[in-house]
PDB file with SEQRES, HELIX, SHEET and CRYST1 records, atoms N, CA, C and O in Angstrom:
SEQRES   1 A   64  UNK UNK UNK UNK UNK UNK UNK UNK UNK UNK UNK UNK UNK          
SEQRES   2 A   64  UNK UNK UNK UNK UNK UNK UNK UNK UNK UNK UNK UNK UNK          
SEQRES   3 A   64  UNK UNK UNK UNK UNK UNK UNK UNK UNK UNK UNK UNK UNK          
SEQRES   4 A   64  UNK UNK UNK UNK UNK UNK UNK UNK UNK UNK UNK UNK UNK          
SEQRES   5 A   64  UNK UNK UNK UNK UNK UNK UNK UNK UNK UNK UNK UNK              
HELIX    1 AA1 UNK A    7  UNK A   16  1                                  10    
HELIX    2 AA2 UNK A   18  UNK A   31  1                                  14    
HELIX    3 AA3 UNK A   36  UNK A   52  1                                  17    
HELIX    4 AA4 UNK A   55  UNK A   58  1                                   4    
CRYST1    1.000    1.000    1.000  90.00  90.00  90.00 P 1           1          
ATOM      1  N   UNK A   1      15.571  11.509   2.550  1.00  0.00           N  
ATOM      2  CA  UNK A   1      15.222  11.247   1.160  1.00  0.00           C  
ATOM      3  C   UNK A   1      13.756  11.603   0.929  1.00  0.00           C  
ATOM      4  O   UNK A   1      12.840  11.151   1.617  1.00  0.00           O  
ATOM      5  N   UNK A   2      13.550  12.743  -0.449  1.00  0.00           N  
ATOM      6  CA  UNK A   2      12.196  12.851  -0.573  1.00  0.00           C  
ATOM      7  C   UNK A   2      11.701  11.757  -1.220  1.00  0.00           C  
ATOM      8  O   UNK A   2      12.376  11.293  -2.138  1.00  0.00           O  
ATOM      9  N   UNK A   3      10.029  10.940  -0.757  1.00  0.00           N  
ATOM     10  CA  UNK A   3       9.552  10.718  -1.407  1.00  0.00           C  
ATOM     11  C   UNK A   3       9.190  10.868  -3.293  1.00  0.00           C  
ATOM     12  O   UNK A   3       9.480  12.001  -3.677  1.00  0.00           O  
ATOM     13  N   UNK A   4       8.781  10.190  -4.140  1.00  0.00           N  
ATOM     14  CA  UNK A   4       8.205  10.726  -4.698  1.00  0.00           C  
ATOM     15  C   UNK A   4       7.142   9.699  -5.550  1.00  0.00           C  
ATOM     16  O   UNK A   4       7.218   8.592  -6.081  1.00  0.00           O  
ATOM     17  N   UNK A   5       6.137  10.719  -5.357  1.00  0.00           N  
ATOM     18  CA  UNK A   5       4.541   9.782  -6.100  1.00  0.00           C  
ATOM     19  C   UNK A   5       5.089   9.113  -7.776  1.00  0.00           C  
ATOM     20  O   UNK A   5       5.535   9.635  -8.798  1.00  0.00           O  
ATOM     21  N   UNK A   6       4.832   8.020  -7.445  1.00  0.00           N  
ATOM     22  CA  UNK A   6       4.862   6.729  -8.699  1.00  0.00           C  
ATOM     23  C   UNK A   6       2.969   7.106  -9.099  1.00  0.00           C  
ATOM     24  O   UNK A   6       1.991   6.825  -8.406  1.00  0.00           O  
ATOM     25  N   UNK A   7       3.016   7.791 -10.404  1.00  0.00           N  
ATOM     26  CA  UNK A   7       1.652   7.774 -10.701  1.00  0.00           C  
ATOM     27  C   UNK A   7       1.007   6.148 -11.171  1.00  0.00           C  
ATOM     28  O   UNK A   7      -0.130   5.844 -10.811  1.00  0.00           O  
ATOM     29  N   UNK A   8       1.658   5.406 -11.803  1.00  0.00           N  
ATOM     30  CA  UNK A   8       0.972   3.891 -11.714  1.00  0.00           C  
ATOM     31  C   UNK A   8       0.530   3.512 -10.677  1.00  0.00           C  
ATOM     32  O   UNK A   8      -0.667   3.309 -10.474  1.00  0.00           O  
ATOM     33  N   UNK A   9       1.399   3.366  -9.895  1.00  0.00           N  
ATOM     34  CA  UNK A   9       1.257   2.717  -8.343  1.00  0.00           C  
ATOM     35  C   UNK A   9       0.134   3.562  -7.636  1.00  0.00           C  
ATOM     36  O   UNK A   9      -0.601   2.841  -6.961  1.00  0.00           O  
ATOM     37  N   UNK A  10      -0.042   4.269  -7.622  1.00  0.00           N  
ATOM     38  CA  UNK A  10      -1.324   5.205  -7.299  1.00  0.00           C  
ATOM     39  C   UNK A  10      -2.678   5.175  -8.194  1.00  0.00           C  
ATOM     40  O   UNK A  10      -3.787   5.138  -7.660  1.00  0.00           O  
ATOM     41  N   UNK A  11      -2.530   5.190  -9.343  1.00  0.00           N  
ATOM     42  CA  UNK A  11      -3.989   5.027 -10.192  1.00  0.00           C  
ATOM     43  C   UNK A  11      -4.222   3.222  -9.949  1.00  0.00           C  
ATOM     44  O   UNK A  11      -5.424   3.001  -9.797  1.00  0.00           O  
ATOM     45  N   UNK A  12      -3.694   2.420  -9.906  1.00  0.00           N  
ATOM     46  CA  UNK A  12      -3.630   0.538 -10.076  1.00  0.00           C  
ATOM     47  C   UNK A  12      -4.074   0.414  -8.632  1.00  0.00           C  
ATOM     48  O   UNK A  12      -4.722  -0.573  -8.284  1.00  0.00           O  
ATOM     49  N   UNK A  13      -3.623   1.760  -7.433  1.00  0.00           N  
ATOM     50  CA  UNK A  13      -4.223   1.643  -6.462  1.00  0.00           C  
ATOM     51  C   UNK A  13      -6.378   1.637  -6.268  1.00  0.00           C  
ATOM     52  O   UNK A  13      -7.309   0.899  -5.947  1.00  0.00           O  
ATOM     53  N   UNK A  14      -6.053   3.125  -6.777  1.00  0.00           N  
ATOM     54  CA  UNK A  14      -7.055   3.565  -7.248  1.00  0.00           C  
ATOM     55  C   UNK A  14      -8.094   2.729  -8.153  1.00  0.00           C  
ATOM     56  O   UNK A  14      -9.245   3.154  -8.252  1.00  0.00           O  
ATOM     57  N   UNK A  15      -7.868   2.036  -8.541  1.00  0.00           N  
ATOM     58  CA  UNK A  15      -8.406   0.883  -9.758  1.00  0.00           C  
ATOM     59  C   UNK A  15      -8.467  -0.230  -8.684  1.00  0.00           C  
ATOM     60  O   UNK A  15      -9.657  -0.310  -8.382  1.00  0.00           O  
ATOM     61  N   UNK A  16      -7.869  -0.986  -8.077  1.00  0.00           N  
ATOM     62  CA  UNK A  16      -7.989  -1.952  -7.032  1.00  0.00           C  
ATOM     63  C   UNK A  16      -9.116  -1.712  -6.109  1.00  0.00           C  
ATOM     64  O   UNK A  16      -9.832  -2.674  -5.832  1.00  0.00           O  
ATOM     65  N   UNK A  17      -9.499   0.048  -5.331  1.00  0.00           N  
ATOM     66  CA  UNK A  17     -10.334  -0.308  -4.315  1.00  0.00           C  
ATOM     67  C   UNK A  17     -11.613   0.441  -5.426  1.00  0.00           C  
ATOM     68  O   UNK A  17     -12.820   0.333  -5.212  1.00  0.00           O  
ATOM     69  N   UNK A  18     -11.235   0.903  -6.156  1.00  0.00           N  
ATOM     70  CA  UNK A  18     -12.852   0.949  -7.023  1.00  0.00           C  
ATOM     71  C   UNK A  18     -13.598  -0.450  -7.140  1.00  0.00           C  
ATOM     72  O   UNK A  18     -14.701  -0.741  -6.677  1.00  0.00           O  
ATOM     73  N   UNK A  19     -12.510  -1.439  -8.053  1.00  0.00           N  
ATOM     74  CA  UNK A  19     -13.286  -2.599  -7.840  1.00  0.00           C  
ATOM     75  C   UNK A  19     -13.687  -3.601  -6.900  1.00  0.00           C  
ATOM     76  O   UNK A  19     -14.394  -4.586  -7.113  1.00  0.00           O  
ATOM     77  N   UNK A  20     -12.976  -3.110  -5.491  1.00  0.00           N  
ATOM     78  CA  UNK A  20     -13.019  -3.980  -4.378  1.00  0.00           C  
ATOM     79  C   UNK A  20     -14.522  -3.285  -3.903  1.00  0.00           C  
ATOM     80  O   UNK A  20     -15.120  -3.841  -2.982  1.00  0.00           O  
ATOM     81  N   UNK A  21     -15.092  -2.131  -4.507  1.00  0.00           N  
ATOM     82  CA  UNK A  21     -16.253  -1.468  -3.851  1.00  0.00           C  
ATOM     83  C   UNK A  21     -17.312  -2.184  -4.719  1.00  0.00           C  
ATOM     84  O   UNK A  21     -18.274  -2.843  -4.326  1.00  0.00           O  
ATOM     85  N   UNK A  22     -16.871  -1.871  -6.174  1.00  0.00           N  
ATOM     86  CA  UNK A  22     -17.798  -3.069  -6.923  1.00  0.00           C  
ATOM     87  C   UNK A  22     -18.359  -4.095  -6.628  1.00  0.00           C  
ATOM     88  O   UNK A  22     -19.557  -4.377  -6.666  1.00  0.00           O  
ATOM     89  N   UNK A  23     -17.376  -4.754  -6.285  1.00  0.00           N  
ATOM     90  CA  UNK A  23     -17.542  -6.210  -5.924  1.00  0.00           C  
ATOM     91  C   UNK A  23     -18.262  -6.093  -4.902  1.00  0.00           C  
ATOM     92  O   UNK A  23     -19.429  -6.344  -5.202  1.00  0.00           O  
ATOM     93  N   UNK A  24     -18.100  -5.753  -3.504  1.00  0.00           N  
ATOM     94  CA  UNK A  24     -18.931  -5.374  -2.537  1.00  0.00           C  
ATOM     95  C   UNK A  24     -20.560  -4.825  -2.836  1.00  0.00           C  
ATOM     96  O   UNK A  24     -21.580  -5.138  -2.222  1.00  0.00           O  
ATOM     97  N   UNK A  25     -20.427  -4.047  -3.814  1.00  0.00           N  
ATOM     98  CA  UNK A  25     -21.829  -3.378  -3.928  1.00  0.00           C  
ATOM     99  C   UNK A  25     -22.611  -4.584  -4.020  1.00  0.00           C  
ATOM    100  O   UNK A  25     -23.539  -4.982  -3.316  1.00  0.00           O  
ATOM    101  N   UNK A  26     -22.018  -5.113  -5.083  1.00  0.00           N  
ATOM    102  CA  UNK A  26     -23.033  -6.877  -6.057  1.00  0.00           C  
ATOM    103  C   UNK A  26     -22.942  -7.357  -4.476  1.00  0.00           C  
ATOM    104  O   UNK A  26     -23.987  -7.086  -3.884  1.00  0.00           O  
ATOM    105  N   UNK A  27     -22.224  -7.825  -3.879  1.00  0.00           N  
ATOM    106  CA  UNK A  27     -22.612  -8.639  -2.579  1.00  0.00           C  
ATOM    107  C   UNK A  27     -23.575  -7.986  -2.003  1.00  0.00           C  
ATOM    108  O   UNK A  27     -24.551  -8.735  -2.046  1.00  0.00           O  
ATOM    109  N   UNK A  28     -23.915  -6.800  -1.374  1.00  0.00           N  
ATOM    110  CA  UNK A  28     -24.779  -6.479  -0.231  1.00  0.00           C  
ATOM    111  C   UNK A  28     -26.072  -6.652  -1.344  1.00  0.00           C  
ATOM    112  O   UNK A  28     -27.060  -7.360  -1.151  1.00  0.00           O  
ATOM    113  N   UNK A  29     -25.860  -5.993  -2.305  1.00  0.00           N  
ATOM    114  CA  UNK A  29     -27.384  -5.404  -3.442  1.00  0.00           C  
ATOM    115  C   UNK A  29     -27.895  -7.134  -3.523  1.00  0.00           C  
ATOM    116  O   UNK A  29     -29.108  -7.206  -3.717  1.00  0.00           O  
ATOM    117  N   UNK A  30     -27.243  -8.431  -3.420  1.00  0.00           N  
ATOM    118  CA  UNK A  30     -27.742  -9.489  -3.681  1.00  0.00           C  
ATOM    119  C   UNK A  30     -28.416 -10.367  -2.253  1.00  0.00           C  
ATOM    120  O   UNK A  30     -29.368 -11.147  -2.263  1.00  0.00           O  
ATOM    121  N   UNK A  31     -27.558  -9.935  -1.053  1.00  0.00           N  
ATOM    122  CA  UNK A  31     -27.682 -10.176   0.043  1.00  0.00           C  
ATOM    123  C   UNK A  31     -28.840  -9.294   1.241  1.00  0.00           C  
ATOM    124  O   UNK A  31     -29.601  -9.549   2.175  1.00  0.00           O  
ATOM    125  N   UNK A  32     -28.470  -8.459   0.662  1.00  0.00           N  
ATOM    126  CA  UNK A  32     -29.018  -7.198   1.926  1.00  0.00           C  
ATOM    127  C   UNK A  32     -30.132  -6.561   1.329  1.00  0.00           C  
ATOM    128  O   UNK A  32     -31.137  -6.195   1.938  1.00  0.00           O  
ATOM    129  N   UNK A  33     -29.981  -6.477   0.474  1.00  0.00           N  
ATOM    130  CA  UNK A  33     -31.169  -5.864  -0.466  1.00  0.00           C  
ATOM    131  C   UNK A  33     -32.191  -6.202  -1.642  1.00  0.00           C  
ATOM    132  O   UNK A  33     -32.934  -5.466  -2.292  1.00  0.00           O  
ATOM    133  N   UNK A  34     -31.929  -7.802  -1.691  1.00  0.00           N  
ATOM    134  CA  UNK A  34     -32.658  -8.217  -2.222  1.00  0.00           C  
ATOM    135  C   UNK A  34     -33.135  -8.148  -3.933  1.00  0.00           C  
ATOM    136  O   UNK A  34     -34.151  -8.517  -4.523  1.00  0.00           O  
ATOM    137  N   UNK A  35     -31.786  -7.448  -4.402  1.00  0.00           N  
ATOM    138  CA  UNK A  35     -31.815  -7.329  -5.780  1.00  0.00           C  
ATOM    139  C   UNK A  35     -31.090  -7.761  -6.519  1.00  0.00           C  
ATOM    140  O   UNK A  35     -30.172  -7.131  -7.045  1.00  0.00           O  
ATOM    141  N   UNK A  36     -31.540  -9.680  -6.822  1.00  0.00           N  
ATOM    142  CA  UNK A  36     -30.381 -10.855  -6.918  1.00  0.00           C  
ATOM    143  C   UNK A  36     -29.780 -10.639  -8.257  1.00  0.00           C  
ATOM    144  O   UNK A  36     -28.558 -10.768  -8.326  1.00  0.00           O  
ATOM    145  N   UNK A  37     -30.667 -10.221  -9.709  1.00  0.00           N  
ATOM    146  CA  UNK A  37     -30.819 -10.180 -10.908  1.00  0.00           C  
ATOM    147  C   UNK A  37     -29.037  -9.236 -10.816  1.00  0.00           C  
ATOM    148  O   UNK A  37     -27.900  -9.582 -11.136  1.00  0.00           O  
ATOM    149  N   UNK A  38     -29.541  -8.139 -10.297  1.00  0.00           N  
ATOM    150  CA  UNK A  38     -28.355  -6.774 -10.465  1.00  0.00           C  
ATOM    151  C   UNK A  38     -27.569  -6.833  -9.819  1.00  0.00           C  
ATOM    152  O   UNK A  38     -26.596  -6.157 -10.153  1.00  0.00           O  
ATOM    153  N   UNK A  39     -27.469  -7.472  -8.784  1.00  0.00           N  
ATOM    154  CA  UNK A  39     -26.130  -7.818  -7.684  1.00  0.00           C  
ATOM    155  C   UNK A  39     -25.255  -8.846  -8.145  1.00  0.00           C  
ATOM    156  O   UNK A  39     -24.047  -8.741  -7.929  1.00  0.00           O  
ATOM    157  N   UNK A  40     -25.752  -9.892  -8.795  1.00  0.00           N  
ATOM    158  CA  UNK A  40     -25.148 -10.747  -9.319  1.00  0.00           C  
ATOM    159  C   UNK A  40     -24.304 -10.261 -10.699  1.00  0.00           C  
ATOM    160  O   UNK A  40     -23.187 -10.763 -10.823  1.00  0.00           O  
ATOM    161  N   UNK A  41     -24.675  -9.486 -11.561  1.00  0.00           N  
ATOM    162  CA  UNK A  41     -24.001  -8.949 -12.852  1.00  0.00           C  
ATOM    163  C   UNK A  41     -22.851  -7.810 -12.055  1.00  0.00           C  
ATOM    164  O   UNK A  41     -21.660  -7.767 -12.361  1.00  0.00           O  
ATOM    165  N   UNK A  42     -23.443  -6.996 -11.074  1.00  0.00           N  
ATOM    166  CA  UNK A  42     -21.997  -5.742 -10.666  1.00  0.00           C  
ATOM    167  C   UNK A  42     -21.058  -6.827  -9.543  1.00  0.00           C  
ATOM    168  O   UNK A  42     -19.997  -6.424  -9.068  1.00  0.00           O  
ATOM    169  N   UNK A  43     -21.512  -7.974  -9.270  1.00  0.00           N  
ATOM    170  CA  UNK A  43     -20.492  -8.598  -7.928  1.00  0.00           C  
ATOM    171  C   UNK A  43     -19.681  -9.027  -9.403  1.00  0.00           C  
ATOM    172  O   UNK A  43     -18.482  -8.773  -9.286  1.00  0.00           O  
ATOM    173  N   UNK A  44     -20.016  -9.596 -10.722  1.00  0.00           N  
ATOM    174  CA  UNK A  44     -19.326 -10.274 -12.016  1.00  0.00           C  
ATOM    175  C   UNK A  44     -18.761  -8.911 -12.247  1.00  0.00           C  
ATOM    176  O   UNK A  44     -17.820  -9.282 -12.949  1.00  0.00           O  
ATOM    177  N   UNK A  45     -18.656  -7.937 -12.204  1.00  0.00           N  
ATOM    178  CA  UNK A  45     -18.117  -7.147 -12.766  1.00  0.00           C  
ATOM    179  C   UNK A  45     -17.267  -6.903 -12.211  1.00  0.00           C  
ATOM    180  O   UNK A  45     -16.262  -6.595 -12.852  1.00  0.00           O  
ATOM    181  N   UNK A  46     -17.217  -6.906 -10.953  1.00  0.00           N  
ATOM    182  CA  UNK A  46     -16.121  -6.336  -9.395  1.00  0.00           C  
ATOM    183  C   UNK A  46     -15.066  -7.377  -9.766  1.00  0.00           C  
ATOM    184  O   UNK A  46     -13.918  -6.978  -9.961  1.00  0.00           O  
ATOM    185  N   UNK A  47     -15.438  -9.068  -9.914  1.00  0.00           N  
ATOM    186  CA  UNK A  47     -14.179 -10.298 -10.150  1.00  0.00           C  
ATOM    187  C   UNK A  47     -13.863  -9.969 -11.172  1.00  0.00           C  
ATOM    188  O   UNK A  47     -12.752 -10.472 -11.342  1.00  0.00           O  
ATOM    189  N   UNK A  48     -14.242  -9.195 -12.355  1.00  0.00           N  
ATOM    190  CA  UNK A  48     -13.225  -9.080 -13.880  1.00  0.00           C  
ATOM    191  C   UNK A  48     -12.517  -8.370 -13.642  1.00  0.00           C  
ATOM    192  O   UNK A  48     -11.348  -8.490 -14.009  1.00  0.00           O  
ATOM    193  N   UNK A  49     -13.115  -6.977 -12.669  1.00  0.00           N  
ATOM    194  CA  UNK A  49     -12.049  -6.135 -12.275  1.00  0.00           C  
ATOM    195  C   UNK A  49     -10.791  -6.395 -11.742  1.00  0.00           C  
ATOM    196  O   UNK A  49      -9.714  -5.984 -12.172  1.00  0.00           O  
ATOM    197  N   UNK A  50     -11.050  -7.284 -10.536  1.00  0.00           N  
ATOM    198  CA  UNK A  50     -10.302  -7.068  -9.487  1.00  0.00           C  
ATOM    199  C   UNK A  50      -9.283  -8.575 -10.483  1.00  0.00           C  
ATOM    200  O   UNK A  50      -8.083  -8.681 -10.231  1.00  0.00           O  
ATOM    201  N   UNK A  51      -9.804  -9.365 -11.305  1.00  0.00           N  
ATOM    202  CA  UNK A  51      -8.692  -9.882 -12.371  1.00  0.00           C  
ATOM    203  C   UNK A  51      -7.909  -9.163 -12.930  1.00  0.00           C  
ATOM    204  O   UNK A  51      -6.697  -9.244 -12.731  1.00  0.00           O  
ATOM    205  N   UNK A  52      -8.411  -8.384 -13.676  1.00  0.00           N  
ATOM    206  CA  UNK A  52      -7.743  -7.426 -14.590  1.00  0.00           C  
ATOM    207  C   UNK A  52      -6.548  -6.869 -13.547  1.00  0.00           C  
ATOM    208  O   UNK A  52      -5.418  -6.718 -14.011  1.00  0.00           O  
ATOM    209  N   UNK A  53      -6.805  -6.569 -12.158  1.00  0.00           N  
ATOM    210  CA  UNK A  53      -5.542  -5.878 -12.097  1.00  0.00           C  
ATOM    211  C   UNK A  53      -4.582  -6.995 -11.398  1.00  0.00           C  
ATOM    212  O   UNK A  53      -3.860  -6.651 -10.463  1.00  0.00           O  
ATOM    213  N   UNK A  54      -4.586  -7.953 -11.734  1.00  0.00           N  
ATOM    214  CA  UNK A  54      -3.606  -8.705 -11.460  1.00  0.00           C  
ATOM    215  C   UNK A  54      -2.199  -8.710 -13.029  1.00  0.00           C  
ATOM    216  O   UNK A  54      -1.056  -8.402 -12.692  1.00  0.00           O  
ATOM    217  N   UNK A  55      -2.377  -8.963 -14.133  1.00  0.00           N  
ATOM    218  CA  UNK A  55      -1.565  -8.040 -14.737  1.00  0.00           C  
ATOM    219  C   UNK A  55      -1.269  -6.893 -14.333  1.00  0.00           C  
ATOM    220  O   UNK A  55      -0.048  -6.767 -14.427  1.00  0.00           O  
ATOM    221  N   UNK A  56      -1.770  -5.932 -13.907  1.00  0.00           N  
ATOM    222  CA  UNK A  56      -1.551  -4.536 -14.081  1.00  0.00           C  
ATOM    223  C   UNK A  56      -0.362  -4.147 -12.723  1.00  0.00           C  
ATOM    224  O   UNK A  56       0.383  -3.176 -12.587  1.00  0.00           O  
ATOM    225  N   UNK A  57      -0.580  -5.340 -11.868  1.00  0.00           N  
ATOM    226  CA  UNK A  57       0.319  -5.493 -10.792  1.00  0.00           C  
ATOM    227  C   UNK A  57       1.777  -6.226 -11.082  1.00  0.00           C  
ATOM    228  O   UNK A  57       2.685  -5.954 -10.298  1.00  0.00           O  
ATOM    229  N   UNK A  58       2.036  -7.113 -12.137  1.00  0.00           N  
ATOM    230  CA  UNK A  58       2.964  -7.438 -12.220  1.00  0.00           C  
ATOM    231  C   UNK A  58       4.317  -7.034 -12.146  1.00  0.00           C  
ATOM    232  O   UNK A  58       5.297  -7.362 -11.477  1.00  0.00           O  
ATOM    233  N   UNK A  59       4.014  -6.056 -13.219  1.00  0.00           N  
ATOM    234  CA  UNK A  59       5.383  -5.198 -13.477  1.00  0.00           C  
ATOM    235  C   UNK A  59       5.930  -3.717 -11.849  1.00  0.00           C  
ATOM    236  O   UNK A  59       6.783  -2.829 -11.874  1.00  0.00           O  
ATOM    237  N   UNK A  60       5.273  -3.994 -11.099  1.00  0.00           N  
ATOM    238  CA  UNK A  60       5.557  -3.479  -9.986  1.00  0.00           C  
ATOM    239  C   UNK A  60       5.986  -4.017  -8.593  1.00  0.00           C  
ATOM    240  O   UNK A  60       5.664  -3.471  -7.537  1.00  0.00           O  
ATOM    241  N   UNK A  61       6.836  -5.276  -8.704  1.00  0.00           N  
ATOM    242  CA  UNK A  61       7.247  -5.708  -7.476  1.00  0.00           C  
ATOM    243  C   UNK A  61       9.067  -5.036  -6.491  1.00  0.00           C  
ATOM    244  O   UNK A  61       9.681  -5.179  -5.433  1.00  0.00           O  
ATOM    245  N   UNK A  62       9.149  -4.272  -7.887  1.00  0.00           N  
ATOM    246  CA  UNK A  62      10.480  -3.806  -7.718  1.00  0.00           C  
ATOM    247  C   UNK A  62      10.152  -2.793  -6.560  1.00  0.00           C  
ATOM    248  O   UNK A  62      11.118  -2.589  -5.825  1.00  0.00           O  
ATOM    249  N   UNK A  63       8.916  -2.065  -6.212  1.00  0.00           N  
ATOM    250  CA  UNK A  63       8.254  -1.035  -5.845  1.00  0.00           C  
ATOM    251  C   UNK A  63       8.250  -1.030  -4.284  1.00  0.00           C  
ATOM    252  O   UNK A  63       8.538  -0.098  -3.533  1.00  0.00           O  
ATOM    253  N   UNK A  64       7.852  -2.301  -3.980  1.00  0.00           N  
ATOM    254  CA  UNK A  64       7.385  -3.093  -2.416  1.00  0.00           C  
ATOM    255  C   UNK A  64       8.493  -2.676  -1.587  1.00  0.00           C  
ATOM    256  O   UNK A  64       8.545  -3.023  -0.407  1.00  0.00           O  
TER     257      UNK A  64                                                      
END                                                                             
């Protein structure tokens, strides 16, 4: 059986580790680098993200 690419399931992927990098950036930039002001607003931005795709995951369990 061929595969075949589910473009949702691939971009929601794609959208998941963008914001999992987000989120990461705000951690080290607040931790490691000492730039609490700006690490703290992109680590807030990485958790809206990585919220947001919890809808965006719903409608795909048929998929698993």
């Amino acid at each position: 059986m061929l595969w075949i690419w589910n473009t949702g399931i691939v971009v929601i992927s794609l959208f998941g580790f963008v914001s999992a990098i987000v989120f990461g950036l705000g951690m080290v930039m607040t931790m490691v680098w000492g730039m609490m002001t700006l690490g703290i607003i992109l680590g807030f931005v990485g958790v809206l993200m990585l919220a947001a795709l919890l809808p965006m995951v719903k409608g795909f369990e048929e998929y698993g």
